[in-house]
Amino acid sequence: MTISQEMREKHGIREFDVAEFLIDEETISAYLTEVLKEGDQGEFLQALGDIARARGMTELSEKTGLGRESLYKTLSKDAKPRFDTIQKILAAFNIELVPTVKTS
C-alpha cells in the first residue's frame, strides 16, 4: 500500500529512518554486527551511511579527510569503494572489525 504525499502531510507520517535510532555505541554495534552477519556489501555500505548520518556527515568528512560528496557516493548501495577508504571510515567511528571463527 502506498500512502500519498497529501496523506503523509495531513497525518504527519514520515519515512522510517534507522539513523534516528542509532543513538549510542551499543545500538550502532548491534546494528552493524547484524548487517555483517545477514547482509551483502551494498547493505553494509548503507549501514555505514546510516551511521554517518546519525553521527554527522560533516564530522566524518573532517575525520577521514574525504569530501562530503565523496562520502555520500562511497556509502551508496551500489558503490565499490576501496578497502582503505572503508578502513578510514571505520576508524573515524572507532569501529574495529574483528574476525571470529564460527562454531557450528
Short mmCIF file of N, CA and C in Angstrom, two decimals:
data_model
loop_
_atom_site.label_atom_id
_atom_site.label_comp_id
_atom_site.label_asym_id
_atom_site.label_seq_id
_atom_site.Cartn_x
_atom_site.Cartn_y
_atom_site.Cartn_z
N MET A 1 0.84 -1.17 0.00
CA MET A 1 0.00 0.00 0.00
C MET A 1 0.89 1.24 0.00
N THR A 2 0.59 2.16 -0.85
CA THR A 2 1.34 3.41 -0.94
C THR A 2 0.51 4.53 -0.35
N ILE A 3 1.15 5.34 0.46
CA ILE A 3 0.47 6.47 1.08
C ILE A 3 0.82 7.72 0.28
N SER A 4 -0.19 8.47 -0.10
CA SER A 4 0.04 9.67 -0.90
C SER A 4 0.74 10.74 -0.07
N GLN A 5 1.40 11.64 -0.77
CA GLN A 5 2.08 12.75 -0.11
C GLN A 5 1.09 13.58 0.71
N GLU A 6 -0.09 13.77 0.17
CA GLU A 6 -1.13 14.55 0.87
C GLU A 6 -1.48 13.90 2.21
N MET A 7 -1.64 12.58 2.22
CA MET A 7 -1.98 11.87 3.45
C MET A 7 -0.83 11.91 4.44
N ARG A 8 0.40 11.81 3.92
CA ARG A 8 1.57 11.90 4.80
C ARG A 8 1.58 13.23 5.53
N GLU A 9 1.39 14.31 4.78
CA GLU A 9 1.41 15.65 5.37
C GLU A 9 0.24 15.84 6.33
N LYS A 10 -0.93 15.38 5.95
CA LYS A 10 -2.13 15.55 6.77
C LYS A 10 -1.99 14.86 8.13
N HIS A 11 -1.38 13.66 8.12
CA HIS A 11 -1.30 12.86 9.35
C HIS A 11 0.09 12.84 9.98
N GLY A 12 1.02 13.58 9.40
CA GLY A 12 2.36 13.66 9.97
C GLY A 12 3.14 12.36 9.87
N ILE A 13 2.92 11.61 8.80
CA ILE A 13 3.61 10.33 8.61
C ILE A 13 4.94 10.58 7.92
N ARG A 14 6.00 10.00 8.48
CA ARG A 14 7.33 10.14 7.89
C ARG A 14 7.87 8.78 7.50
N GLU A 15 8.84 8.80 6.59
CA GLU A 15 9.54 7.58 6.22
C GLU A 15 10.37 7.12 7.42
N PHE A 16 10.51 5.81 7.58
CA PHE A 16 11.35 5.28 8.64
C PHE A 16 12.81 5.58 8.31
N ASP A 17 13.55 6.07 9.28
CA ASP A 17 14.98 6.36 9.10
C ASP A 17 15.75 5.73 10.26
N VAL A 18 16.46 4.65 9.97
CA VAL A 18 17.19 3.93 11.02
C VAL A 18 18.20 4.84 11.72
N ALA A 19 18.72 5.84 11.03
CA ALA A 19 19.72 6.74 11.62
C ALA A 19 19.19 7.43 12.88
N GLU A 20 17.89 7.64 12.94
CA GLU A 20 17.29 8.28 14.11
C GLU A 20 17.42 7.42 15.37
N PHE A 21 17.62 6.12 15.20
CA PHE A 21 17.67 5.20 16.32
C PHE A 21 19.08 4.77 16.69
N LEU A 22 20.06 5.22 15.92
CA LEU A 22 21.46 4.87 16.21
C LEU A 22 22.02 5.91 17.17
N ILE A 23 21.59 5.81 18.41
CA ILE A 23 21.84 6.87 19.39
C ILE A 23 23.02 6.60 20.32
N ASP A 24 23.51 5.36 20.35
CA ASP A 24 24.63 5.07 21.24
C ASP A 24 25.51 3.97 20.63
N GLU A 25 26.66 3.78 21.22
CA GLU A 25 27.64 2.82 20.70
C GLU A 25 27.10 1.40 20.66
N GLU A 26 26.35 1.02 21.68
CA GLU A 26 25.81 -0.33 21.77
C GLU A 26 24.84 -0.61 20.61
N THR A 27 23.97 0.33 20.33
CA THR A 27 23.00 0.17 19.25
C THR A 27 23.69 0.14 17.90
N ILE A 28 24.66 1.01 17.72
CA ILE A 28 25.42 1.04 16.47
C ILE A 28 26.16 -0.28 16.26
N SER A 29 26.77 -0.78 17.31
CA SER A 29 27.50 -2.04 17.23
C SER A 29 26.56 -3.19 16.88
N ALA A 30 25.42 -3.26 17.53
CA ALA A 30 24.46 -4.33 17.27
C ALA A 30 23.94 -4.25 15.83
N TYR A 31 23.66 -3.04 15.38
CA TYR A 31 23.16 -2.84 14.01
C TYR A 31 24.20 -3.29 12.98
N LEU A 32 25.42 -2.84 13.14
CA LEU A 32 26.46 -3.19 12.18
C LEU A 32 26.78 -4.68 12.23
N THR A 33 26.78 -5.27 13.41
CA THR A 33 27.03 -6.70 13.55
C THR A 33 25.97 -7.51 12.81
N GLU A 34 24.73 -7.12 12.95
CA GLU A 34 23.64 -7.84 12.28
C GLU A 34 23.73 -7.70 10.76
N VAL A 35 24.06 -6.51 10.30
CA VAL A 35 24.21 -6.30 8.85
C VAL A 35 25.35 -7.14 8.31
N LEU A 36 26.45 -7.21 9.03
CA LEU A 36 27.58 -8.03 8.58
C LEU A 36 27.22 -9.51 8.55
N LYS A 37 26.41 -9.96 9.49
CA LYS A 37 26.00 -11.37 9.54
C LYS A 37 25.05 -11.71 8.40
N GLU A 38 24.09 -10.85 8.16
CA GLU A 38 22.98 -11.19 7.28
C GLU A 38 23.00 -10.50 5.92
N GLY A 39 23.75 -9.41 5.80
CA GLY A 39 23.66 -8.59 4.60
C GLY A 39 24.76 -8.85 3.58
N ASP A 40 24.71 -8.07 2.53
CA ASP A 40 25.73 -8.12 1.49
C ASP A 40 26.52 -6.81 1.50
N GLN A 41 27.39 -6.64 0.53
CA GLN A 41 28.23 -5.44 0.50
C GLN A 41 27.40 -4.17 0.43
N GLY A 42 26.37 -4.17 -0.38
CA GLY A 42 25.52 -2.98 -0.51
C GLY A 42 24.85 -2.61 0.79
N GLU A 43 24.37 -3.61 1.51
CA GLU A 43 23.72 -3.35 2.80
C GLU A 43 24.72 -2.87 3.84
N PHE A 44 25.94 -3.40 3.78
CA PHE A 44 26.99 -2.94 4.69
C PHE A 44 27.30 -1.47 4.44
N LEU A 45 27.43 -1.09 3.16
CA LEU A 45 27.70 0.32 2.83
C LEU A 45 26.54 1.22 3.26
N GLN A 46 25.33 0.75 3.06
CA GLN A 46 24.17 1.52 3.50
C GLN A 46 24.17 1.68 5.02
N ALA A 47 24.54 0.62 5.73
CA ALA A 47 24.60 0.69 7.20
C ALA A 47 25.64 1.72 7.64
N LEU A 48 26.80 1.73 6.99
CA LEU A 48 27.81 2.75 7.31
C LEU A 48 27.26 4.14 7.00
N GLY A 49 26.50 4.26 5.92
CA GLY A 49 25.87 5.54 5.59
C GLY A 49 24.87 5.96 6.65
N ASP A 50 24.10 5.00 7.16
CA ASP A 50 23.15 5.30 8.24
C ASP A 50 23.88 5.80 9.48
N ILE A 51 24.98 5.14 9.80
CA ILE A 51 25.77 5.55 10.97
C ILE A 51 26.35 6.94 10.73
N ALA A 52 26.82 7.19 9.51
CA ALA A 52 27.38 8.50 9.18
C ALA A 52 26.33 9.60 9.34
N ARG A 53 25.11 9.32 8.89
CA ARG A 53 24.05 10.33 9.05
C ARG A 53 23.69 10.53 10.51
N ALA A 54 23.73 9.45 11.29
CA ALA A 54 23.43 9.57 12.72
C ALA A 54 24.50 10.38 13.45
N ARG A 55 25.75 10.18 13.06
CA ARG A 55 26.87 10.86 13.71
C ARG A 55 27.16 12.24 13.12
N GLY A 56 26.80 12.42 11.87
CA GLY A 56 27.07 13.69 11.20
C GLY A 56 28.07 13.52 10.08
N MET A 57 27.63 13.74 8.87
CA MET A 57 28.47 13.57 7.69
C MET A 57 29.63 14.57 7.70
N THR A 58 29.39 15.77 8.19
CA THR A 58 30.46 16.77 8.23
C THR A 58 31.59 16.32 9.14
N GLU A 59 31.24 15.81 10.30
CA GLU A 59 32.25 15.31 11.24
C GLU A 59 33.04 14.16 10.63
N LEU A 60 32.34 13.26 9.93
CA LEU A 60 33.02 12.14 9.29
C LEU A 60 33.97 12.64 8.21
N SER A 61 33.54 13.63 7.47
CA SER A 61 34.37 14.22 6.42
C SER A 61 35.65 14.79 7.01
N GLU A 62 35.52 15.49 8.12
CA GLU A 62 36.69 16.08 8.78
C GLU A 62 37.63 15.02 9.31
N LYS A 63 37.09 13.96 9.89
CA LYS A 63 37.92 12.91 10.49
C LYS A 63 38.64 12.06 9.45
N THR A 64 38.00 11.86 8.29
CA THR A 64 38.59 10.99 7.27
C THR A 64 39.39 11.75 6.22
N GLY A 65 39.14 13.04 6.11
CA GLY A 65 39.78 13.82 5.06
C GLY A 65 39.13 13.62 3.69
N LEU A 66 37.97 12.99 3.68
CA LEU A 66 37.23 12.76 2.44
C LEU A 66 36.11 13.79 2.34
N GLY A 67 35.85 14.28 1.15
CA GLY A 67 34.78 15.25 0.95
C GLY A 67 33.41 14.64 1.20
N ARG A 68 32.46 15.49 1.58
CA ARG A 68 31.10 15.01 1.84
C ARG A 68 30.50 14.32 0.63
N GLU A 69 30.64 14.93 -0.54
CA GLU A 69 30.08 14.32 -1.75
C GLU A 69 30.70 12.95 -2.01
N SER A 70 32.00 12.86 -1.79
CA SER A 70 32.70 11.60 -1.97
C SER A 70 32.18 10.55 -0.99
N LEU A 71 31.92 10.97 0.24
CA LEU A 71 31.39 10.04 1.25
C LEU A 71 30.00 9.56 0.87
N TYR A 72 29.14 10.46 0.41
CA TYR A 72 27.81 10.04 0.00
C TYR A 72 27.88 9.01 -1.12
N LYS A 73 28.78 9.22 -2.07
CA LYS A 73 28.94 8.26 -3.17
C LYS A 73 29.51 6.95 -2.65
N THR A 74 30.52 7.03 -1.79
CA THR A 74 31.17 5.84 -1.24
C THR A 74 30.20 4.98 -0.45
N LEU A 75 29.27 5.62 0.26
CA LEU A 75 28.36 4.91 1.14
C LEU A 75 27.01 4.62 0.50
N SER A 76 26.96 4.67 -0.82
CA SER A 76 25.72 4.29 -1.51
C SER A 76 25.75 2.79 -1.78
N LYS A 77 24.58 2.23 -1.93
CA LYS A 77 24.43 0.77 -2.03
C LYS A 77 25.23 0.15 -3.18
N ASP A 78 25.32 0.82 -4.30
CA ASP A 78 25.98 0.23 -5.47
C ASP A 78 27.45 0.65 -5.63
N ALA A 79 28.00 1.30 -4.63
CA ALA A 79 29.39 1.76 -4.71
C ALA A 79 30.35 0.58 -4.61
N LYS A 80 31.54 0.81 -5.09
CA LYS A 80 32.62 -0.19 -4.99
C LYS A 80 33.85 0.51 -4.40
N PRO A 81 33.76 0.90 -3.11
CA PRO A 81 34.87 1.64 -2.52
C PRO A 81 36.09 0.78 -2.28
N ARG A 82 37.22 1.44 -2.20
CA ARG A 82 38.46 0.75 -1.86
C ARG A 82 38.43 0.38 -0.38
N PHE A 83 39.12 -0.68 -0.04
CA PHE A 83 39.13 -1.13 1.35
C PHE A 83 39.76 -0.08 2.26
N ASP A 84 40.79 0.62 1.80
CA ASP A 84 41.41 1.63 2.66
C ASP A 84 40.44 2.77 2.96
N THR A 85 39.52 3.05 2.06
CA THR A 85 38.51 4.08 2.32
C THR A 85 37.57 3.60 3.42
N ILE A 86 37.15 2.35 3.35
CA ILE A 86 36.29 1.77 4.39
C ILE A 86 37.03 1.77 5.73
N GLN A 87 38.32 1.45 5.72
CA GLN A 87 39.11 1.47 6.95
C GLN A 87 39.12 2.87 7.57
N LYS A 88 39.27 3.90 6.76
CA LYS A 88 39.25 5.28 7.27
C LYS A 88 37.92 5.59 7.93
N ILE A 89 36.84 5.18 7.29
CA ILE A 89 35.50 5.45 7.83
C ILE A 89 35.30 4.70 9.14
N LEU A 90 35.68 3.43 9.18
CA LEU A 90 35.54 2.66 10.42
C LEU A 90 36.39 3.26 11.54
N ALA A 91 37.60 3.68 11.22
CA ALA A 91 38.47 4.30 12.22
C ALA A 91 37.85 5.59 12.75
N ALA A 92 37.24 6.36 11.88
CA ALA A 92 36.60 7.61 12.31
C ALA A 92 35.45 7.34 13.27
N PHE A 93 34.79 6.20 13.11
CA PHE A 93 33.69 5.81 14.00
C PHE A 93 34.18 5.04 15.23
N ASN A 94 35.49 4.80 15.31
CA ASN A 94 36.07 3.96 16.37
C ASN A 94 35.48 2.55 16.34
N ILE A 95 35.28 2.05 15.12
CA ILE A 95 34.76 0.70 14.93
C ILE A 95 35.90 -0.18 14.44
N GLU A 96 36.01 -1.33 15.08
CA GLU A 96 37.05 -2.29 14.72
C GLU A 96 36.36 -3.57 14.28
N LEU A 97 36.71 -4.05 13.09
CA LEU A 97 36.19 -5.33 12.63
C LEU A 97 37.12 -6.42 13.14
N VAL A 98 36.55 -7.35 13.87
CA VAL A 98 37.35 -8.42 14.47
C VAL A 98 36.83 -9.76 13.96
N PRO A 99 37.66 -10.47 13.18
CA PRO A 99 37.21 -11.76 12.68
C PRO A 99 37.11 -12.79 13.81
N THR A 100 36.09 -13.60 13.71
CA THR A 100 35.95 -14.71 14.65
C THR A 100 35.60 -15.97 13.86
N VAL A 101 35.90 -17.08 14.42
CA VAL A 101 35.59 -18.36 13.80
C VAL A 101 34.25 -18.84 14.32
N LYS A 102 33.37 -19.21 13.40
CA LYS A 102 32.06 -19.73 13.80
C LYS A 102 32.22 -21.13 14.37
N THR A 103 31.49 -21.39 15.39
CA THR A 103 31.43 -22.76 15.92
C THR A 103 30.05 -23.27 15.58
N SER A 104 30.00 -24.42 14.95
CA SER A 104 28.72 -24.96 14.47
C SER A 104 27.81 -25.37 15.54
#
